[in-house]
XYZ file of C-alpha atoms in Angstrom:
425
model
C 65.866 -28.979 -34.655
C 63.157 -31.469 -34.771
C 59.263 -30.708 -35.730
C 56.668 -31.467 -32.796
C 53.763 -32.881 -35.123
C 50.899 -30.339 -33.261
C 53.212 -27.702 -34.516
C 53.014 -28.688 -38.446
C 50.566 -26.407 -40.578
C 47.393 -27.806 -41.468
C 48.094 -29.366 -45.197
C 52.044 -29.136 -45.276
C 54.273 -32.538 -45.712
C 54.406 -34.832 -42.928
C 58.093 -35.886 -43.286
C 59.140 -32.713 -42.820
C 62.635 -32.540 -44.533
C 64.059 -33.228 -47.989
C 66.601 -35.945 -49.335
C 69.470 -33.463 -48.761
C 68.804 -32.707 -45.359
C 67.606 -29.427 -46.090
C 64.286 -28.271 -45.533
C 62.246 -27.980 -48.479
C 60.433 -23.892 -49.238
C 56.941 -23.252 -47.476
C 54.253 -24.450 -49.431
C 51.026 -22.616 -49.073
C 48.578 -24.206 -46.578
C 45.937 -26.042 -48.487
C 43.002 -24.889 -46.582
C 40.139 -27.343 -48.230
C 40.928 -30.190 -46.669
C 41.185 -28.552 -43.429
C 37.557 -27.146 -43.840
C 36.278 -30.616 -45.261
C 37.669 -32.288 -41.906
C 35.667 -29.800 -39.463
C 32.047 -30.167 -38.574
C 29.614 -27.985 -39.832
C 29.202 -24.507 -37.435
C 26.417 -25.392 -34.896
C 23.757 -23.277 -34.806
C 21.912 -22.216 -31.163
C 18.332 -23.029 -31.065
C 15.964 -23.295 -27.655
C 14.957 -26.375 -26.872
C 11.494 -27.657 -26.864
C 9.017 -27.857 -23.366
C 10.695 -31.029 -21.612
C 13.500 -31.489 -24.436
C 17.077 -32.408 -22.921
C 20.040 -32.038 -25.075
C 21.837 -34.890 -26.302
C 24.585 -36.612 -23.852
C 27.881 -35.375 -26.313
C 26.049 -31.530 -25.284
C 26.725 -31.616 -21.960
C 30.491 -31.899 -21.338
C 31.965 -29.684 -19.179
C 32.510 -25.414 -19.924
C 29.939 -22.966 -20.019
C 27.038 -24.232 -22.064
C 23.475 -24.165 -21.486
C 23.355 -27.142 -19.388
C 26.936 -27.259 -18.296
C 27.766 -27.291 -14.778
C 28.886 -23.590 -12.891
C 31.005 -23.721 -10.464
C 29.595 -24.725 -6.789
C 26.617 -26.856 -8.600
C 26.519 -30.360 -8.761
C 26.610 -32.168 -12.446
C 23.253 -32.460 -13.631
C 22.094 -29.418 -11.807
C 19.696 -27.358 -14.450
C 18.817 -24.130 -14.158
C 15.510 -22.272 -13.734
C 16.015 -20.697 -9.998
C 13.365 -21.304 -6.764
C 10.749 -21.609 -9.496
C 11.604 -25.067 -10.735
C 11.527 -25.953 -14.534
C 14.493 -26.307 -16.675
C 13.402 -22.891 -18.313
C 12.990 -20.641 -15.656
C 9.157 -21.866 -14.550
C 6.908 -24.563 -14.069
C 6.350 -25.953 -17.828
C 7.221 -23.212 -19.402
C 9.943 -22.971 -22.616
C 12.454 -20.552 -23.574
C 14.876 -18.476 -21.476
C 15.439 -17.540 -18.178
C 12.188 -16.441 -17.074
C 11.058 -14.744 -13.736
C 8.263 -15.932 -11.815
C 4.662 -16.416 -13.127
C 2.156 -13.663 -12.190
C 0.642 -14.085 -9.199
C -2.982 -14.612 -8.781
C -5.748 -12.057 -8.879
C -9.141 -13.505 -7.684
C -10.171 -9.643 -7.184
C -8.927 -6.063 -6.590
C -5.186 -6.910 -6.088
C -2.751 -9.252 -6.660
C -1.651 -12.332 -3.462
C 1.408 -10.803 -3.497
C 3.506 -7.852 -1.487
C 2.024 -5.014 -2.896
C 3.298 -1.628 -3.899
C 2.275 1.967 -3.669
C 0.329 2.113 -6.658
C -1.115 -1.776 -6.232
C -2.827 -0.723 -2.602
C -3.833 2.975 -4.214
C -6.064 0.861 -7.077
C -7.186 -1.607 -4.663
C -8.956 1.009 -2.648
C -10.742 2.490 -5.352
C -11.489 -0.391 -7.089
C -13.373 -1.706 -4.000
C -15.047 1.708 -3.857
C -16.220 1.289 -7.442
C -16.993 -2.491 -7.145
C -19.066 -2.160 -3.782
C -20.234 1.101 -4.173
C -23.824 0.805 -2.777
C -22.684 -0.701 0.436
C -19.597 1.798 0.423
C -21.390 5.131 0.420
C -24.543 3.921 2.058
C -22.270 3.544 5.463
C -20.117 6.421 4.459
C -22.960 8.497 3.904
C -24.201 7.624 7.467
C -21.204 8.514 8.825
C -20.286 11.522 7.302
C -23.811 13.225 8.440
C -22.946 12.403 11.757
C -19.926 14.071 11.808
C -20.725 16.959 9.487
C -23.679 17.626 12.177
C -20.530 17.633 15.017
C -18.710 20.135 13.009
C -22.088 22.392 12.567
C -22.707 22.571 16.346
C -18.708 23.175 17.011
C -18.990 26.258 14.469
C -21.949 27.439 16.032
C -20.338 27.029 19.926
C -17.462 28.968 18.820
C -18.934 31.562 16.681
C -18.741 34.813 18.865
C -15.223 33.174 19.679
C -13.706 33.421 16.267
C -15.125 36.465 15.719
C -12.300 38.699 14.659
C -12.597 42.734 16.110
C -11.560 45.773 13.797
C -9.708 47.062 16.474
C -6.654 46.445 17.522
C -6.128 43.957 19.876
C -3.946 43.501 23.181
C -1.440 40.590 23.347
C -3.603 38.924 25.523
C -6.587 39.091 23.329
C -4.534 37.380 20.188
C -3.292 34.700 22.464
C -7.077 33.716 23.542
C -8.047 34.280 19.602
C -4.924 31.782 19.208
C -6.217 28.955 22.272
C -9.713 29.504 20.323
C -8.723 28.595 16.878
C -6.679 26.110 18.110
C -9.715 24.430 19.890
C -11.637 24.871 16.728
C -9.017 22.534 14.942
C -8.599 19.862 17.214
C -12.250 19.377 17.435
C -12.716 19.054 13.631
C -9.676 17.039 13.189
C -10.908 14.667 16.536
C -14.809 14.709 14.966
C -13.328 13.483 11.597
C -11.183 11.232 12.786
C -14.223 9.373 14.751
C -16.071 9.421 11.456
C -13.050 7.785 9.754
C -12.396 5.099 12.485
C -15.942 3.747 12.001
C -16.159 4.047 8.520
C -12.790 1.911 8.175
C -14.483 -0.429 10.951
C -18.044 -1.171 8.942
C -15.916 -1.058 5.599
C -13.559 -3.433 6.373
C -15.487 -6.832 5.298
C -16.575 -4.744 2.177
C -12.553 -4.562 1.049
C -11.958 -8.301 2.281
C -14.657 -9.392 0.099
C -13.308 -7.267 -2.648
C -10.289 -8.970 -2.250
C -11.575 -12.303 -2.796
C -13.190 -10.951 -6.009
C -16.931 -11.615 -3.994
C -19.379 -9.340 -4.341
C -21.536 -8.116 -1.364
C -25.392 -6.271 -0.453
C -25.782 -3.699 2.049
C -27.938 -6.363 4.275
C -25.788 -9.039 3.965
C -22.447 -7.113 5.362
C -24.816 -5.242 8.132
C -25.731 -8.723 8.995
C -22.534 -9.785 8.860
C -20.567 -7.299 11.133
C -23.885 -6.993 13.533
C -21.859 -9.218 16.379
C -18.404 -7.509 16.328
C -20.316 -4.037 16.416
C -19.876 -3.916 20.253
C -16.086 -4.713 19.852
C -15.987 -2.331 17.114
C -17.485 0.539 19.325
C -15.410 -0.274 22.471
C -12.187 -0.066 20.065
C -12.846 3.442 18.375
C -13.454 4.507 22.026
C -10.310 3.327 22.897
C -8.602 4.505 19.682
C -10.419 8.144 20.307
C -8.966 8.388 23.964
C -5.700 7.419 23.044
C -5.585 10.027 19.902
C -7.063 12.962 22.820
C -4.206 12.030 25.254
C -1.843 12.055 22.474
C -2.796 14.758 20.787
C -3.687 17.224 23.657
C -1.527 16.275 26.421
C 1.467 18.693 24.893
C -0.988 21.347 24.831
C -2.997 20.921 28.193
C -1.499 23.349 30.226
C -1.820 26.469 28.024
C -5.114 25.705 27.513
C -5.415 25.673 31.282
C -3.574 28.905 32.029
C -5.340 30.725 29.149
C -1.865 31.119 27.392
C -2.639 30.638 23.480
C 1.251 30.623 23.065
C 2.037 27.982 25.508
C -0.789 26.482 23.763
C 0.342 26.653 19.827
C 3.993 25.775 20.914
C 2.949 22.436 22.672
C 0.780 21.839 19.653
C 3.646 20.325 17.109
C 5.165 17.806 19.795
C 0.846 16.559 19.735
C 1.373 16.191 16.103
C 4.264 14.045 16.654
C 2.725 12.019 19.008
C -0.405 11.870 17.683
C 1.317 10.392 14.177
C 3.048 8.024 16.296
C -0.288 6.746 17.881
C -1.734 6.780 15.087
C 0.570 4.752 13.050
C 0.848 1.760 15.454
C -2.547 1.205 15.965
C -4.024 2.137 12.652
C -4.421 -1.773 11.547
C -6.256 -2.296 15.245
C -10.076 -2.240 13.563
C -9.001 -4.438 10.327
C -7.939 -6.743 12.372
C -10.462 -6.920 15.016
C -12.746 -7.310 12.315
C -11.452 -9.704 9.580
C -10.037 -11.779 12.575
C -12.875 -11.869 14.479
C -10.919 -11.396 17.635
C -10.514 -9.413 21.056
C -10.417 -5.628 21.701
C -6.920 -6.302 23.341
C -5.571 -8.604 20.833
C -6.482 -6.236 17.828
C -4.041 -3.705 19.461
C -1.505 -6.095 19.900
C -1.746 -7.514 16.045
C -1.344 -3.599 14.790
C 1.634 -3.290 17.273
C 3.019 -6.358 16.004
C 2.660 -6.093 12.244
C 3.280 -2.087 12.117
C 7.020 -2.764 14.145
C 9.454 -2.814 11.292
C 7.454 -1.232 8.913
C 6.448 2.223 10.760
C 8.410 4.207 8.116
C 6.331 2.433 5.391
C 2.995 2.438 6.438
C 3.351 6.504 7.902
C 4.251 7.485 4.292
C 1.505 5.288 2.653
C -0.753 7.042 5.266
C 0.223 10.585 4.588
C 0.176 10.465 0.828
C -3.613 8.887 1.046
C -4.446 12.219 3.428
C -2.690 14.343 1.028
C -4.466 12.752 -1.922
C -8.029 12.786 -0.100
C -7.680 16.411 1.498
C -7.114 17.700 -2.448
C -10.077 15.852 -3.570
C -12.116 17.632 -0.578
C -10.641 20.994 -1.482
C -11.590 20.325 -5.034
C -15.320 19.291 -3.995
C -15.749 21.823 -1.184
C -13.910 25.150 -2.943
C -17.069 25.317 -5.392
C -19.727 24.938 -2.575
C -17.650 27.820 -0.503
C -17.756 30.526 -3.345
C -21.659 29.741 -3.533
C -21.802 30.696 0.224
C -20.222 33.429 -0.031
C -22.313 34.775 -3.276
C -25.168 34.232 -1.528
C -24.046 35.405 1.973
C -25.581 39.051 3.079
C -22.314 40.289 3.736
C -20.052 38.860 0.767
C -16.196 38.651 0.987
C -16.721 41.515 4.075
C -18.538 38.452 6.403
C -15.499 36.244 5.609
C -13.076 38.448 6.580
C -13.836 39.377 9.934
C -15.623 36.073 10.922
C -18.858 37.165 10.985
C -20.210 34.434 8.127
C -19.941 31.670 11.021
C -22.952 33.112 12.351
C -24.838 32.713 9.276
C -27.002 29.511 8.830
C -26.957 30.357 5.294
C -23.188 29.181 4.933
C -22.911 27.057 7.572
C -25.273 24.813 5.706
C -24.308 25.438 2.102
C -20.627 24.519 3.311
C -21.648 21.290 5.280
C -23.089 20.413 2.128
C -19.867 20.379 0.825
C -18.048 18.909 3.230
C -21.033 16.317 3.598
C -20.040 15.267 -0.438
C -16.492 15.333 0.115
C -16.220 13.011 3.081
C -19.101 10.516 1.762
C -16.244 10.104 -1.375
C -12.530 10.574 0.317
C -13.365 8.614 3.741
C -13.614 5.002 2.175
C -10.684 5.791 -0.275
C -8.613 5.982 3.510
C -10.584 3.290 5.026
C -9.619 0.725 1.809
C -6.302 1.999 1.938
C -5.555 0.945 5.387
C -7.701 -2.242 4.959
C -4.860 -3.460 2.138
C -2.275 -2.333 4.327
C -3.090 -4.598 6.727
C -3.906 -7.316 4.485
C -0.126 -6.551 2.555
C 1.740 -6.783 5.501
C 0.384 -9.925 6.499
C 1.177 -11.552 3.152
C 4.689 -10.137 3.856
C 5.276 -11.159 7.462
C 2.497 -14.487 7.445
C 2.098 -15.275 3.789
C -1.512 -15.011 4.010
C -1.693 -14.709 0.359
C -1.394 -18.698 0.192
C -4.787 -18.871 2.387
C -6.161 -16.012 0.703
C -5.696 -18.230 -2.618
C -7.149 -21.023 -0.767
C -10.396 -18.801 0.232
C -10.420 -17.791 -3.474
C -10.782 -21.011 -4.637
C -7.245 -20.657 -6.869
C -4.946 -23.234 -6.733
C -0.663 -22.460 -7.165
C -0.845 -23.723 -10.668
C -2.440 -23.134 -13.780
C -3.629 -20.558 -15.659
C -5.103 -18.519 -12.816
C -0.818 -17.510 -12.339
C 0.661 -19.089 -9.207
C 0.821 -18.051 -5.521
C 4.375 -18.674 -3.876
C 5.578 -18.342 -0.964
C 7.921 -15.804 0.145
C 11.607 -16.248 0.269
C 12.434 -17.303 3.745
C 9.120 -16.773 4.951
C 6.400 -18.333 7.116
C 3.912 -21.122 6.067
C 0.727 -20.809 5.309
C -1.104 -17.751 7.920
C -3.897 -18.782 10.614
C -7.403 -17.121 9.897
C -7.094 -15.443 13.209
């Protein structure tokens, strides 16, 4: 049987038999000269910014610059971002994308839960004059709505020590019902011009520009008839919404007709609200018509109603414990100092007192002047995140903001798939 030379053992006799034809004992394989014939072990280093590696490097297998399979030779790596390393100019690794730029309170970028929550109060905190001055307006005219409402309905609410006939508790029902549509409906007016006069304030924020009280007021003075003709509009459509389901028992005088219509309102009144709640931003960063502001909040809510109805609902939640928090304190002083005590609050009779009518509206006055422009920023962002998602407005927002897509300011890009750069309006 005859040797294949690949076969031999490194160091062992190349002719492979002895003089006799027999083949001579196994010698131990003499292992130094097979080390002193081998390279020396390589050693994996990165290499420098704009370094390639030498031609010999780049044969084919899985190396650092060798070809996968489906790529062309010569392909490197680095993804959408460009760069041999992962990004523009930078060195080492396969990095993500840079950060994206933040002229003010948020990044140009999609933005998360917790991204719009800290955009809305940092406006707050950076434009705070010109926040509270025009949620302080606001929030006096509504809390003086809610004091006249309380005093309408005060012999209303009253509740009677003795017992009542099912009749009786269904009007007492249709009452308090009333009672709670027309503070939900007078807050919700309050909130729809507060996130009207407020929206400027948050665009400005977001272009890390500061602004006076007299400069926005001069600046939203024109679009104040538009504004007012599409908080009408958005009022009318929450009633119809809202009340429709309930209409007839209030009609007939049935309280329980009336209470069971009142959850399909909610759901229709969430729906409503939901579509159209980007309507005023846009009407007033775009500049545009009553009728195309409804259309743009149709339009960039579709897709997203999911989204934007949880965002909304965990900003109420957070803003109605901040007013419970603020208004609790001012309550127990009204009743301390009410003739009647805890007695008055039992059976009603405290809503005829001026005493804690007023010391409450106080209360209520503080809490809304705070929580109102928290909502207000929060659907401001909204609308400006789900433009950067469906227009890539962050690339004009950049633009605005005087940062360019490279450099240390972090980089604006656009998104995967998505549309060029947005129109202002």
């Amino acid at each position: 049987m005859n040797d294949s030379p690949g076969w031999a053992t490194p160091g062992s006799p190349s002719d492979g038999e002895g003089s006799d034809g027999s083949r001579p004992p196994a010698q131990p394989a003499d292992t130094s000269k097979w080390s002193a014939s081998q390279p020396p072990p390589g050693q994996w280093s990165s290499p420098a910014a704009g370094q390639t590696p030498p031609p010999q490097q780049q044969g084919p297998g899985w190396g650092p610059y060798a070809p996968r399979p489906g790529q062309q030779p010569g392909h490197q790596p680095g993804g959408p971002y460009g760069g041999p390393y992962g990004h523009p100019g930078g060195a080492g690794g396969w990095g993500g994308p840079p950060p994206a730029a933040k002229p003010g309170v948020i990044p140009l970028r999609p933005l998360g839960l917790g991204e719009i929550l800290d955009g809305a109060v940092s406006s707050l905190r950076g434009h705070w004059k010109t926040v509270l001055s025009v949620s302080l307006v606001a929030a006096v005219l509504v809390q003086l709505g809610l004091l006249g409402v309380q005093r309408l309905m005060r012999d209303r609410l009253v509740v009677s020590p003795e017992p009542t006939t099912p009749g009786e508790l269904a009007d007492t029902m249709g009452d308090t019902l009333i009672a709670g549509y027309a503070n939900y409906y007078l807050q919700l007016l309050g909130l729809l011009l507060v996130t009207g006069l407020l929206a400027g304030v948050v665009s400005s924020a977001v272009l890390g520009r500061s602004t006076t009280v007299a400069a926005h007021l001069r600046g939203v003075r024109p679009l104040v008839p538009r504004m007012l003709g599409l908080v009408g509009l958005l009022l009318l459509g929450s009633l119809a919404a809202g009340l429709v389901p309930v209409l007839p028992g209030l009609l007939t005088g049935n309280g329980v007709l009336a209470v069971l219509g009142a959850p399909v309102g909610i759901v229709l009144l969430a729906w409503f609200f939901v579509t159209f709640v980007l309507a005023l931003p846009a009407l007033m960063m775009e500049r545009g018509k009553v009728a195309d502001a409804l259309k743009r909040s149709a339009k960039l809510v579709k897709g997203s109603w999911w989204r934007i109805f949880g965002i909304s609902a965990l900003t109420w939640a957070i803003t109605w414990i901040t007013s419970m928090i603020i208004a609790v304190p001012f309550a127990a002083v009204a009743v301390l100092v009410s003739p009647g005590g805890l007695s008055d609050i039992l059976d009603g009779t405290s809503a005829q007192s001026w005493t804690f009518l007023l010391i409450t509206a106080i209360g209520g006055l503080i809490s809304l002047t705070i929580t109102v422009p928290m909502q207000t920023g929060v659907t401001s962002l909204l609308y400006i995140d789900q433009r950067i998602r469906r227009e890539a407005l962050d690339l004009e927002l950049a633009r605005a903001a005087g940062v360019h897509d490279q450099g240390d300011h972090g980089a604006v890009t656009q998104r995967p798939g998505g549309a060029g750069p947005a129109s202002g309006g």
